[in-house]
PDB file of C-alpha atoms and ligand atoms in Angstrom:
ATOM      1  CA  MET A1410       0.000   0.000   0.000  1.00 79.00           C
ATOM      2  CA  LEU A1411       2.753   2.431   0.971  1.00 86.00           C
ATOM      3  CA  ASP A1412       4.881   1.517  -2.071  1.00 87.00           C
ATOM      4  CA  GLU A1413       2.476   3.567  -4.139  1.00 90.00           C
ATOM      5  CA  VAL A1414       2.876   6.557  -1.821  1.00 93.00           C
ATOM      6  CA  TYR A1415       6.666   6.669  -1.981  1.00 94.00           C
ATOM      7  CA  LYS A1416       7.228   5.152  -5.421  1.00 92.00           C
ATOM      8  CA  GLU A1417       9.358   8.011  -6.889  1.00 91.00           C
ATOM      9  CA  TYR A1418      11.902   7.930  -4.073  1.00 90.00           C
ATOM     10  CA  GLY A1419      13.504   4.643  -5.030  1.00 80.00           C
ATOM     11  CA  GLU A1420      14.874   2.312  -2.375  1.00 77.00           C
ATOM     12  CA  TYR A1421      15.084   4.877   0.385  1.00 78.00           C
ATOM     13  CA  PHE A1422      14.539   8.505   1.201  1.00 84.00           C
ATOM     14  CA  TYR A1423      15.652  10.753   3.996  1.00 87.00           C
ATOM     15  CA  VAL A1424      13.623  12.541   6.622  1.00 89.00           C
ATOM     16  CA  PRO A1425      15.151  14.607   9.424  1.00 91.00           C
ATOM     17  CA  MET A1426      16.531  12.450  12.240  1.00 91.00           C
ATOM     18  CA  THR A1427      14.221  14.201  14.671  1.00 91.00           C
ATOM     19  CA  GLN A1428      11.203  13.068  12.610  1.00 91.00           C
ATOM     20  CA  GLY A1429      11.705   9.319  12.717  1.00 87.00           C
ATOM     21  CA  TYR A1430       8.208   8.815  14.168  1.00 91.00           C
ATOM     22  CA  SER A1431       6.418  11.305  11.954  1.00 95.00           C
ATOM     23  CA  VAL A1432       4.254  10.290   9.023  1.00 97.00           C
ATOM     24  CA  ALA A1433       6.125  11.268   5.841  1.00 97.00           C
ATOM     25  CA  VAL A1434       3.950  12.929   3.205  1.00 98.00           C
ATOM     26  CA  PRO A1435       5.584  13.156  -0.243  1.00 97.00           C
ATOM     27  CA  VAL A1436       5.730  16.805  -1.291  1.00 98.00           C
ATOM     28  CA  THR A1437       8.855  17.126  -3.436  1.00 97.00           C
ATOM     29  CA  LEU A1438      11.385  14.851  -5.019  1.00 95.00           C
ATOM     30  CA  GLY A1439      15.060  15.791  -4.928  1.00 92.00           C
ATOM     31  CA  CYS A1440      16.451  19.143  -3.871  1.00 94.00           C
ATOM     32  CA  SER A1441      16.027  22.501  -5.600  1.00 96.00           C
ATOM     33  CA  TRP A1442      19.766  23.228  -5.218  1.00 96.00           C
ATOM     34  CA  ASP A1443      21.313  19.800  -5.858  1.00 94.00           C
ATOM     35  CA  LYS A1444      24.885  21.087  -6.244  1.00 95.00           C
ATOM     36  CA  CYS A1445      26.669  20.169  -2.990  1.00 96.00           C
ATOM     37  CA  LEU A1446      29.788  18.143  -3.820  1.00 96.00           C
ATOM     38  CA  TYR A1447      29.394  15.622  -1.011  1.00 95.00           C
ATOM     39  CA  CYS A1448      25.708  14.912  -1.615  1.00 93.00           C
ATOM     40  CA  ASP A1449      24.054  11.992  -3.304  1.00 87.00           C
ATOM     41  CA  LEU A1450      20.961  12.010  -1.145  1.00 83.00           C
ATOM     42  CA  ASN A1451      18.698  12.548  -4.126  1.00 79.00           C
ATOM     43  CA  GLN A1452      20.138   9.642  -6.119  1.00 77.00           C
ATOM     44  CA  GLY A1453      20.131  11.536  -9.411  1.00 80.00           C
ATOM     45  CA  ASN A1454      16.481  12.589  -9.102  1.00 85.00           C
ATOM     46  CA  ARG A1455      15.726  16.022 -10.485  1.00 91.00           C
ATOM     47  CA  PHE A1456      13.780  18.405  -8.282  1.00 95.00           C
ATOM     48  CA  LYS A1457      10.037  18.067  -8.700  1.00 95.00           C
ATOM     49  CA  PHE A1458       6.998  19.349  -6.824  1.00 97.00           C
ATOM     50  CA  PHE A1459       4.315  16.664  -6.851  1.00 97.00           C
ATOM     51  CA  GLY A1460       1.438  19.158  -7.027  1.00 98.00           C
ATOM     52  CA  LEU A1461      -1.573  19.523  -4.745  1.00 98.00           C
ATOM     53  CA  GLU A1462      -3.722  16.938  -6.483  1.00 98.00           C
ATOM     54  CA  GLU A1463      -1.070  14.231  -6.252  1.00 97.00           C
ATOM     55  CA  ILE A1464      -0.280  15.130  -2.631  1.00 98.00           C
ATOM     56  CA  GLU A1465      -3.964  14.741  -1.807  1.00 98.00           C
ATOM     57  CA  ASN A1466      -4.050  11.332  -3.548  1.00 97.00           C
ATOM     58  CA  ARG A1467      -1.143  10.156  -1.396  1.00 97.00           C
ATOM     59  CA  LEU A1468      -2.744  11.600   1.732  1.00 98.00           C
ATOM     60  CA  LYS A1469      -5.872   9.558   1.059  1.00 97.00           C
ATOM     61  CA  ILE A1470      -3.778   6.371   1.005  1.00 97.00           C
ATOM     62  CA  LEU A1471      -1.841   7.380   4.120  1.00 97.00           C
ATOM     63  CA  ASN A1472      -5.074   8.234   5.907  1.00 97.00           C
ATOM     64  CA  LYS A1473      -6.434   4.773   5.132  1.00 96.00           C
ATOM     65  CA  PHE A1474      -3.191   3.119   6.196  1.00 96.00           C
ATOM     66  CA  TYR A1475      -3.089   4.873   9.573  1.00 95.00           C
ATOM     67  CA  SER A1476      -6.840   4.853  10.204  1.00 93.00           C
ATOM     68  CA  ASN A1477      -6.916   1.816  12.469  1.00 88.00           C
ATOM     69  CA  ARG A1478      -3.994   2.861  14.664  1.00 89.00           C
ATOM     70  CA  LYS A1479      -4.833   3.438  18.313  1.00 88.00           C
ATOM     71  CA  LYS A1480      -2.925   6.693  18.460  1.00 92.00           C
ATOM     72  CA  PRO A1481      -3.946   9.438  16.061  1.00 94.00           C
ATOM     73  CA  VAL A1482      -1.294  10.889  13.758  1.00 96.00           C
ATOM     74  CA  GLU A1483       0.035  13.985  15.472  1.00 96.00           C
ATOM     75  CA  ARG A1484       3.328  14.544  13.665  1.00 97.00           C
ATOM     76  CA  VAL A1485       3.819  14.852   9.935  1.00 98.00           C
ATOM     77  CA  VAL A1486       6.956  15.580   7.950  1.00 97.00           C
ATOM     78  CA  MET A1487       6.869  16.849   4.384  1.00 98.00           C
ATOM     79  CA  ALA A1488       9.151  14.486   2.505  1.00 96.00           C
ATOM     80  CA  GLY A1489      11.716  15.671  -0.044  1.00 93.00           C
ATOM     81  CA  GLY A1490      15.119  17.408  -0.115  1.00 90.00           C
ATOM     82  CA  ASN A1491      13.781  20.847   0.775  1.00 95.00           C
ATOM     83  CA  PRO A1492       9.998  21.210   0.478  1.00 97.00           C
ATOM     84  CA  PHE A1493      10.359  24.509   2.344  1.00 98.00           C
ATOM     85  CA  CYS A1494      11.581  26.103  -0.902  1.00 98.00           C
ATOM     86  CA  LEU A1495       7.950  26.155  -2.095  1.00 98.00           C
ATOM     87  CA  ASP A1496       6.012  29.417  -1.978  1.00 98.00           C
ATOM     88  CA  THR A1497       4.277  30.132   1.306  1.00 98.00           C
ATOM     89  CA  ASP A1498       0.762  30.013  -0.155  1.00 97.00           C
ATOM     90  CA  ILE A1499       1.460  26.547  -1.607  1.00 98.00           C
ATOM     91  CA  LEU A1500       2.872  25.357   1.736  1.00 98.00           C
ATOM     92  CA  ILE A1501      -0.256  26.623   3.488  1.00 98.00           C
ATOM     93  CA  GLU A1502      -2.467  24.747   1.030  1.00 98.00           C
ATOM     94  CA  ILE A1503      -0.439  21.582   1.692  1.00 98.00           C
ATOM     95  CA  ILE A1504      -0.836  22.111   5.447  1.00 98.00           C
ATOM     96  CA  HIS A1505      -4.609  22.433   4.975  1.00 98.00           C
ATOM     97  CA  LEU A1506      -4.649  19.164   3.030  1.00 98.00           C
ATOM     98  CA  ILE A1507      -2.593  17.435   5.733  1.00 98.00           C
ATOM     99  CA  LYS A1508      -5.024  18.680   8.373  1.00 97.00           C
ATOM    100  CA  THR A1509      -7.991  17.480   6.328  1.00 98.00           C
ATOM    101  CA  TYR A1510      -6.679  13.919   6.326  1.00 97.00           C
ATOM    102  CA  PHE A1511      -4.973  14.018   9.726  1.00 97.00           C
ATOM    103  CA  PRO A1512      -7.147  16.410  11.769  1.00 96.00           C
ATOM    104  CA  GLN A1513      -5.278  15.706  15.014  1.00 96.00           C
ATOM    105  CA  VAL A1514      -1.904  16.745  13.652  1.00 97.00           C
ATOM    106  CA  LYS A1515      -0.030  19.011  16.035  1.00 95.00           C
ATOM    107  CA  ASN A1516       3.295  19.475  14.325  1.00 95.00           C
ATOM    108  CA  ILE A1517       4.386  19.652  10.689  1.00 97.00           C
ATOM    109  CA  SER A1518       8.029  19.821   9.705  1.00 97.00           C
ATOM    110  CA  SER A1519      10.430  19.540   6.778  1.00 97.00           C
ATOM    111  CA  PHE A1520      14.021  19.912   5.672  1.00 97.00           C
ATOM    112  CA  ALA A1521      14.934  23.467   4.673  1.00 98.00           C
ATOM    113  CA  ARG A1522      17.942  25.303   3.294  1.00 98.00           C
ATOM    114  CA  ALA A1523      18.905  28.647   4.824  1.00 98.00           C
ATOM    115  CA  ASP A1524      18.049  30.447   1.575  1.00 98.00           C
ATOM    116  CA  ASP A1525      14.542  28.914   1.610  1.00 98.00           C
ATOM    117  CA  ILE A1526      14.054  30.543   5.015  1.00 98.00           C
ATOM    118  CA  LEU A1527      15.635  33.863   4.055  1.00 98.00           C
ATOM    119  CA  ARG A1528      13.398  34.175   0.970  1.00 98.00           C
ATOM    120  CA  LYS A1529      10.329  34.182   3.228  1.00 98.00           C
ATOM    121  CA  SER A1530       9.335  37.295   5.152  1.00 98.00           C
ATOM    122  CA  LYS A1531       8.873  37.151   8.903  1.00 98.00           C
ATOM    123  CA  ASP A1532       5.120  37.511   8.400  1.00 98.00           C
ATOM    124  CA  GLU A1533       5.128  34.481   6.121  1.00 98.00           C
ATOM    125  CA  LEU A1534       7.091  32.416   8.642  1.00 98.00           C
ATOM    126  CA  LEU A1535       4.722  33.477  11.406  1.00 98.00           C
ATOM    127  CA  GLU A1536       1.768  32.470   9.277  1.00 98.00           C
ATOM    128  CA  LEU A1537       3.310  29.058   8.570  1.00 98.00           C
ATOM    129  CA  LYS A1538       3.944  28.630  12.267  1.00 97.00           C
ATOM    130  CA  LYS A1539       0.331  29.590  13.040  1.00 96.00           C
ATOM    131  CA  PHE A1540      -0.931  26.888  10.673  1.00 95.00           C
ATOM    132  CA  GLY A1541       1.254  24.206  12.273  1.00 94.00           C
ATOM    133  CA  MET A1542       4.718  24.348  10.698  1.00 96.00           C
ATOM    134  CA  GLY A1543       6.500  24.232  14.034  1.00 93.00           C
ATOM    135  CA  GLU A1544       9.822  22.577  13.292  1.00 96.00           C
ATOM    136  CA  LEU A1545      12.464  22.640  10.556  1.00 98.00           C
ATOM    137  CA  SER A1546      15.705  20.805   9.970  1.00 98.00           C
ATOM    138  CA  ILE A1547      18.541  22.786   8.400  1.00 98.00           C
ATOM    139  CA  GLY A1548      21.670  21.405   6.782  1.00 97.00           C
ATOM    140  CA  VAL A1549      24.104  23.967   8.168  1.00 98.00           C
ATOM    141  CA  GLU A1550      27.011  21.517   7.677  1.00 98.00           C
ATOM    142  CA  SER A1551      29.836  23.908   8.612  1.00 98.00           C
ATOM    143  CA  GLY A1552      30.443  27.337  10.083  1.00 98.00           C
ATOM    144  CA  ASN A1553      33.489  27.876   7.878  1.00 98.00           C
ATOM    145  CA  ASP A1554      33.028  29.793   4.627  1.00 98.00           C
ATOM    146  CA  GLY A1555      35.986  28.100   2.921  1.00 98.00           C
ATOM    147  CA  VAL A1556      34.503  24.680   3.624  1.00 98.00           C
ATOM    148  CA  LEU A1557      31.025  25.708   2.463  1.00 98.00           C
ATOM    149  CA  ALA A1558      32.404  27.278  -0.723  1.00 98.00           C
ATOM    150  CA  PHE A1559      34.618  24.275  -1.550  1.00 98.00           C
ATOM    151  CA  HIS A1560      31.602  21.964  -1.359  1.00 98.00           C
ATOM    152  CA  ASN A1561      29.439  24.345  -3.367  1.00 98.00           C
ATOM    153  CA  LYS A1562      26.849  24.628  -0.627  1.00 98.00           C
ATOM    154  CA  GLY A1563      25.565  27.889  -2.096  1.00 98.00           C
ATOM    155  CA  ILE A1564      25.129  29.335   1.388  1.00 98.00           C
ATOM    156  CA  THR A1565      27.515  31.313   3.576  1.00 98.00           C
ATOM    157  CA  ARG A1566      28.068  31.192   7.314  1.00 98.00           C
ATOM    158  CA  GLU A1567      26.378  34.560   7.648  1.00 98.00           C
ATOM    159  CA  GLU A1568      23.316  33.393   5.701  1.00 98.00           C
ATOM    160  CA  ASN A1569      23.026  30.318   7.888  1.00 98.00           C
ATOM    161  CA  TYR A1570      23.241  32.565  10.941  1.00 98.00           C
ATOM    162  CA  ARG A1571      20.583  34.982   9.683  1.00 98.00           C
ATOM    163  CA  ALA A1572      18.221  32.146   8.755  1.00 98.00           C
ATOM    164  CA  LEU A1573      18.497  30.494  12.174  1.00 98.00           C
ATOM    165  CA  ILE A1574      17.993  33.773  14.036  1.00 98.00           C
ATOM    166  CA  LYS A1575      14.952  34.498  11.870  1.00 98.00           C
ATOM    167  CA  LEU A1576      13.442  31.156  12.898  1.00 98.00           C
ATOM    168  CA  GLU A1577      14.096  31.956  16.549  1.00 98.00           C
ATOM    169  CA  GLU A1578      12.421  35.345  16.170  1.00 98.00           C
ATOM    170  CA  CYS A1579       9.357  33.518  14.799  1.00 97.00           C
ATOM    171  CA  ASP A1580       9.488  30.896  17.544  1.00 97.00           C
ATOM    172  CA  ILE A1581       9.951  28.043  15.056  1.00 97.00           C
ATOM    173  CA  SER A1582      12.129  25.356  16.576  1.00 97.00           C
ATOM    174  CA  TYR A1583      14.826  23.734  14.473  1.00 98.00           C
ATOM    175  CA  SER A1584      17.562  21.146  14.359  1.00 98.00           C
ATOM    176  CA  THR A1585      20.855  21.686  12.540  1.00 98.00           C
ATOM    177  CA  TYR A1586      22.861  19.075  10.715  1.00 98.00           C
ATOM    178  CA  ILE A1587      26.626  19.537  10.882  1.00 98.00           C
ATOM    179  CA  MET A1588      29.287  17.383   9.289  1.00 98.00           C
ATOM    180  CA  LEU A1589      32.564  16.166  10.754  1.00 98.00           C
ATOM    181  CA  GLY A1590      35.334  15.854   8.183  1.00 97.00           C
ATOM    182  CA  LEU A1591      33.752  18.285   5.720  1.00 98.00           C
ATOM    183  CA  GLY A1592      36.935  20.393   5.735  1.00 98.00           C
ATOM    184  CA  GLY A1593      39.075  17.355   4.989  1.00 97.00           C
ATOM    185  CA  LYS A1594      42.584  17.270   6.433  1.00 97.00           C
ATOM    186  CA  ARG A1595      43.378  20.831   5.407  1.00 97.00           C
ATOM    187  CA  LEU A1596      40.477  22.540   7.157  1.00 98.00           C
ATOM    188  CA  SER A1597      39.644  20.093   9.943  1.00 98.00           C
ATOM    189  CA  LYS A1598      40.406  22.431  12.833  1.00 98.00           C
ATOM    190  CA  GLU A1599      38.739  25.398  11.147  1.00 98.00           C
ATOM    191  CA  ASN A1600      35.663  23.288  10.424  1.00 98.00           C
ATOM    192  CA  ALA A1601      35.363  22.346  14.089  1.00 98.00           C
ATOM    193  CA  ILE A1602      36.075  25.761  15.602  1.00 98.00           C
ATOM    194  CA  ASP A1603      34.012  27.827  13.181  1.00 98.00           C
ATOM    195  CA  THR A1604      31.055  25.439  13.326  1.00 98.00           C
ATOM    196  CA  ALA A1605      31.159  25.567  17.112  1.00 98.00           C
ATOM    197  CA  SER A1606      31.315  29.365  17.135  1.00 98.00           C
ATOM    198  CA  LEU A1607      28.362  29.649  14.735  1.00 98.00           C
ATOM    199  CA  LEU A1608      26.201  27.218  16.711  1.00 98.00           C
ATOM    200  CA  SER A1609      27.105  28.938  19.972  1.00 98.00           C
ATOM    201  CA  MET A1610      25.512  32.137  18.651  1.00 98.00           C
ATOM    202  CA  VAL A1611      22.142  30.456  18.057  1.00 98.00           C
ATOM    203  CA  ASN A1612      19.852  28.115  19.932  1.00 97.00           C
ATOM    204  CA  PRO A1613      18.966  24.932  18.017  1.00 98.00           C
ATOM    205  CA  GLN A1614      16.822  22.348  19.716  1.00 98.00           C
ATOM    206  CA  VAL A1615      19.091  19.592  18.429  1.00 98.00           C
ATOM    207  CA  ILE A1616      22.529  19.522  16.820  1.00 98.00           C
ATOM    208  CA  ILE A1617      22.706  16.440  14.624  1.00 98.00           C
ATOM    209  CA  VAL A1618      26.294  15.409  14.014  1.00 98.00           C
ATOM    210  CA  VAL A1619      27.098  13.283  10.973  1.00 97.00           C
ATOM    211  CA  THR A1620      30.454  12.328   9.476  1.00 96.00           C
ATOM    212  CA  LEU A1621      31.347  12.891   5.842  1.00 96.00           C
ATOM    213  CA  VAL A1622      31.124   9.734   3.778  1.00 92.00           C
ATOM    214  CA  SER A1623      32.033   9.516   0.163  1.00 88.00           C
ATOM    215  CA  PHE A1624      28.770   8.579  -1.548  1.00 86.00           C
ATOM    216  CA  LYS A1625      29.280   6.702  -4.780  1.00 84.00           C
ATOM    217  CA  GLY A1626      27.346   9.180  -6.886  1.00 85.00           C
ATOM    218  CA  ALA A1627      28.696  12.371  -5.262  1.00 92.00           C
ATOM    219  CA  LYS A1628      30.913  14.768  -7.207  1.00 93.00           C
ATOM    220  CA  LEU A1629      33.321  14.758  -4.277  1.00 95.00           C
ATOM    221  CA  VAL A1630      34.557  11.274  -5.260  1.00 93.00           C
ATOM    222  CA  GLU A1631      36.453  12.758  -8.217  1.00 93.00           C
ATOM    223  CA  LYS A1632      38.162  15.304  -5.969  1.00 95.00           C
ATOM    224  CA  ILE A1633      39.185  12.565  -3.554  1.00 95.00           C
ATOM    225  CA  ARG A1634      40.613  10.519  -6.407  1.00 93.00           C
ATOM    226  CA  ASN A1635      42.627  13.398  -7.862  1.00 94.00           C
ATOM    227  CA  GLY A1636      43.923  14.426  -4.426  1.00 95.00           C
ATOM    228  CA  GLU A1637      42.112  17.773  -4.265  1.00 96.00           C
ATOM    229  CA  PHE A1638      40.346  16.617  -1.114  1.00 97.00           C
ATOM    230  CA  GLU A1639      41.924  14.456   1.596  1.00 96.00           C
ATOM    231  CA  ARG A1640      39.487  12.727   3.886  1.00 95.00           C
ATOM    232  CA  LEU A1641      39.992  12.473   7.594  1.00 94.00           C
ATOM    233  CA  SER A1642      40.739   9.096   9.104  1.00 91.00           C
ATOM    234  CA  VAL A1643      38.176   7.798  11.581  1.00 88.00           C
ATOM    235  CA  LEU A1644      40.535   8.702  14.420  1.00 90.00           C
ATOM    236  CA  ASP A1645      40.923  12.253  13.122  1.00 94.00           C
ATOM    237  CA  SER A1646      37.173  12.652  12.774  1.00 95.00           C
ATOM    238  CA  ILE A1647      36.827  11.847  16.483  1.00 95.00           C
ATOM    239  CA  LYS A1648      39.572  14.372  17.256  1.00 96.00           C
ATOM    240  CA  GLU A1649      37.647  16.931  15.221  1.00 98.00           C
ATOM    241  CA  GLU A1650      34.525  16.132  17.199  1.00 98.00           C
ATOM    242  CA  LYS A1651      36.443  16.783  20.396  1.00 98.00           C
ATOM    243  CA  ILE A1652      37.505  20.251  19.229  1.00 98.00           C
ATOM    244  CA  LEU A1653      33.945  20.948  18.141  1.00 98.00           C
ATOM    245  CA  LEU A1654      32.480  19.947  21.474  1.00 98.00           C
ATOM    246  CA  GLU A1655      35.134  21.791  23.518  1.00 98.00           C
ATOM    247  CA  ASN A1656      34.249  24.978  21.668  1.00 98.00           C
ATOM    248  CA  LEU A1657      30.477  24.620  21.807  1.00 98.00           C
ATOM    249  CA  HIS A1658      28.794  26.909  24.321  1.00 98.00           C
ATOM    250  CA  MET A1659      25.106  26.098  24.100  1.00 98.00           C
ATOM    251  CA  ARG A1660      22.242  27.179  26.318  1.00 97.00           C
ATOM    252  CA  ASN A1661      19.781  24.322  25.939  1.00 97.00           C
ATOM    253  CA  THR A1662      20.507  21.907  23.112  1.00 98.00           C
ATOM    254  CA  ILE A1663      20.666  18.168  22.514  1.00 98.00           C
ATOM    255  CA  PHE A1664      23.978  17.064  20.996  1.00 98.00           C
ATOM    256  CA  ASN A1665      22.996  14.049  18.916  1.00 98.00           C
ATOM    257  CA  ALA A1666      25.870  12.149  17.295  1.00 97.00           C
ATOM    258  CA  THR A1667      24.042   8.838  16.996  1.00 96.00           C
ATOM    259  CA  HIS A1668      23.897   8.897  13.196  1.00 94.00           C
ATOM    260  CA  LYS A1669      25.291   5.730  11.674  1.00 90.00           C
ATOM    261  CA  THR A1670      28.030   7.569   9.768  1.00 92.00           C
ATOM    262  CA  ASN A1671      29.740   8.423  13.067  1.00 93.00           C
ATOM    263  CA  ALA A1672      32.523   6.248  14.456  1.00 89.00           C
ATOM    264  CA  LEU A1673      31.547   7.140  17.996  1.00 92.00           C
ATOM    265  CA  ILE A1674      27.914   7.130  19.095  1.00 93.00           C
ATOM    266  CA  LEU A1675      27.208  10.022  21.455  1.00 96.00           C
ATOM    267  CA  LYS A1676      24.171  11.850  22.741  1.00 98.00           C
ATOM    268  CA  GLY A1677      23.695  14.285  25.565  1.00 98.00           C
ATOM    269  CA  LYS A1678      22.291  17.564  26.719  1.00 98.00           C
ATOM    270  CA  LEU A1679      24.320  20.746  26.475  1.00 98.00           C
ATOM    271  CA  PRO A1680      25.566  22.394  28.540  1.00 98.00           C
ATOM    272  CA  GLU A1681      24.793  19.959  31.405  1.00 98.00           C
ATOM    273  CA  GLN A1682      26.410  16.862  29.929  1.00 98.00           C
ATOM    274  CA  LYS A1683      29.283  18.417  28.034  1.00 98.00           C
ATOM    275  CA  ASP A1684      31.917  16.979  30.383  1.00 98.00           C
ATOM    276  CA  ILE A1685      30.374  13.514  30.219  1.00 98.00           C
ATOM    277  CA  LEU A1686      30.458  13.617  26.414  1.00 98.00           C
ATOM    278  CA  LEU A1687      34.050  14.893  26.382  1.00 98.00           C
ATOM    279  CA  ASN A1688      35.084  12.128  28.767  1.00 97.00           C
ATOM    280  CA  LYS A1689      33.572   9.566  26.400  1.00 96.00           C
ATOM    281  CA  ILE A1690      35.525  11.034  23.498  1.00 96.00           C
ATOM    282  CA  ASN A1691      38.760  11.076  25.504  1.00 95.00           C
ATOM    283  CA  LYS A1692      38.212   7.483  26.553  1.00 92.00           C
ATOM    284  CA  ALA A1693      37.570   6.442  22.975  1.00 91.00           C
ATOM    285  CA  LEU A1694      40.713   8.218  21.811  1.00 91.00           C
ATOM    286  CA  GLU A1695      42.759   6.444  24.472  1.00 88.00           C
ATOM    287  CA  GLU A1696      41.287   3.005  23.930  1.00 84.00           C
ATOM    288  CA  TYR A1697      40.938   2.787  20.196  1.00 76.00           C
ATOM    289  CA  ASP A1698      44.139   1.230  18.966  1.00 67.00           C
ATOM    290  CA  GLN A1699      45.045   1.534  15.344  1.00 60.00           C
ATOM    291  CA  ARG A1700      43.707  -1.891  14.524  1.00 61.00           C
ATOM    292  CA  ALA A1701      40.278  -1.148  15.897  1.00 65.00           C
ATOM    293  CA  MET A1702      40.271   2.076  13.940  1.00 63.00           C
ATOM    294  CA  ARG A1703      41.246   0.294  10.760  1.00 61.00           C
ATOM    295  CA  ASN A1704      38.412  -2.175  11.238  1.00 67.00           C
ATOM    296  CA  LYS A1705      35.955   0.635  11.764  1.00 64.00           C
ATOM    297  CA  GLU A1706      37.256   2.304   8.652  1.00 62.00           C
ATOM    298  CA  ILE A1707      36.868  -0.860   6.600  1.00 57.00           C
ATOM    299  CA  TYR A1708      33.357  -1.312   7.949  1.00 59.00           C
ATOM    300  CA  LYS A1709      32.470   2.232   7.069  1.00 59.00           C
ATOM    301  CA  TRP A1710      33.776   1.889   3.530  1.00 51.00           C
ATOM    302  CA  ARG A1711      31.839  -1.310   3.042  1.00 51.00           C
ATOM    303  CA  ASN A1712      28.785   0.179   4.606  1.00 50.00           C
ATOM    304  CA  TRP A1713      28.613   3.061   2.182  1.00 51.00           C
ATOM    305  CA  SER A1714      29.829   1.102  -0.866  1.00 44.00           C
ATOM    306  CA  LEU A1715      32.473   3.534  -1.858  1.00 44.00           C
ATOM    307  CA  GLU A1716      34.976   3.686  -4.715  1.00 36.00           C
TER     308      GLU A1716
HETATM  309  S1  SF4 B 989      23.180  18.493   0.775  1.00 57.54           S
HETATM  310 FE1  SF4 B 989      21.087  19.228   0.956  1.00 57.54          FE
HETATM  311  S2  SF4 B 989      21.144  21.237  -0.083  1.00 57.54           S
HETATM  312 FE2  SF4 B 989      22.962  20.145  -0.748  1.00 57.54          FE
HETATM  313  S3  SF4 B 989      22.358  19.144  -2.655  1.00 57.54           S
HETATM  314 FE3  SF4 B 989      22.042  17.654  -0.995  1.00 57.54          FE
HETATM  315  S4  SF4 B 989      19.912  17.878  -0.392  1.00 57.54           S
HETATM  316 FE4  SF4 B 989      20.470  19.705  -1.586  1.00 57.54          FE
END
């Protein structure tokens, strides 16, 4: 039944880590930017908006599928690379459709790029919030402009900052994805320190830490092969995480490094549990001998079917 709903996405599709229990409603396919070097999340799919009629068709199926659950559907995520790039009036129509088929929904979320947020006025964001768009997930990736430019992110540190502050001013909560190893060997320290300083100026609900992997279909593979980009070893990615965490000064944020790309699984509340998390990193750095690291590295390469 659900195959029909998600048929364009292929074998898998991504939703924000914080939305694992939300019902995913297909809104867009692919990402409107689609130029980041490290990314193959969209598996070659061109950006496409499914249109209101098709979204409603899928909602009818989802409604039927979830109709005999004991608990009503309260959380919905708009599926797709960045559905938040759509015009505000379209997003509001989609929200109305979602509420028609899931009347008890309390929270609607989606992935968003900083420029999607900056293109909307504060009044538009407030309106979206009023209708139920209460949470977004932003791929900040790095706080270093050199790193962002190298990977063709199309967004600067300052734009990320302005977008996040704008969300806070509209009381829309958000999680931020950041990526260990995105600066490679050359910009590892800068990636950690500048990302920490950017995040310390804002107040995300969750910081989701992932580690760079070389996806088969990503343009970055070519740069790794020709030596333009040198990846961090697993050990160095943990060292980078340590610098990041040491320099993070958060007020009330979950540090979530449980993503499967990470060598070390960590999760805790900042600032309260910062020392506990740092102790875990220090312990891992002491204990992991080179052999264990090599095995982890081999596993990771196999896991992501690289080169
Ligand atoms: S990383 Fe995000 S913004 Fe960049 S191309 Fe992939 S989906 Fe789009």
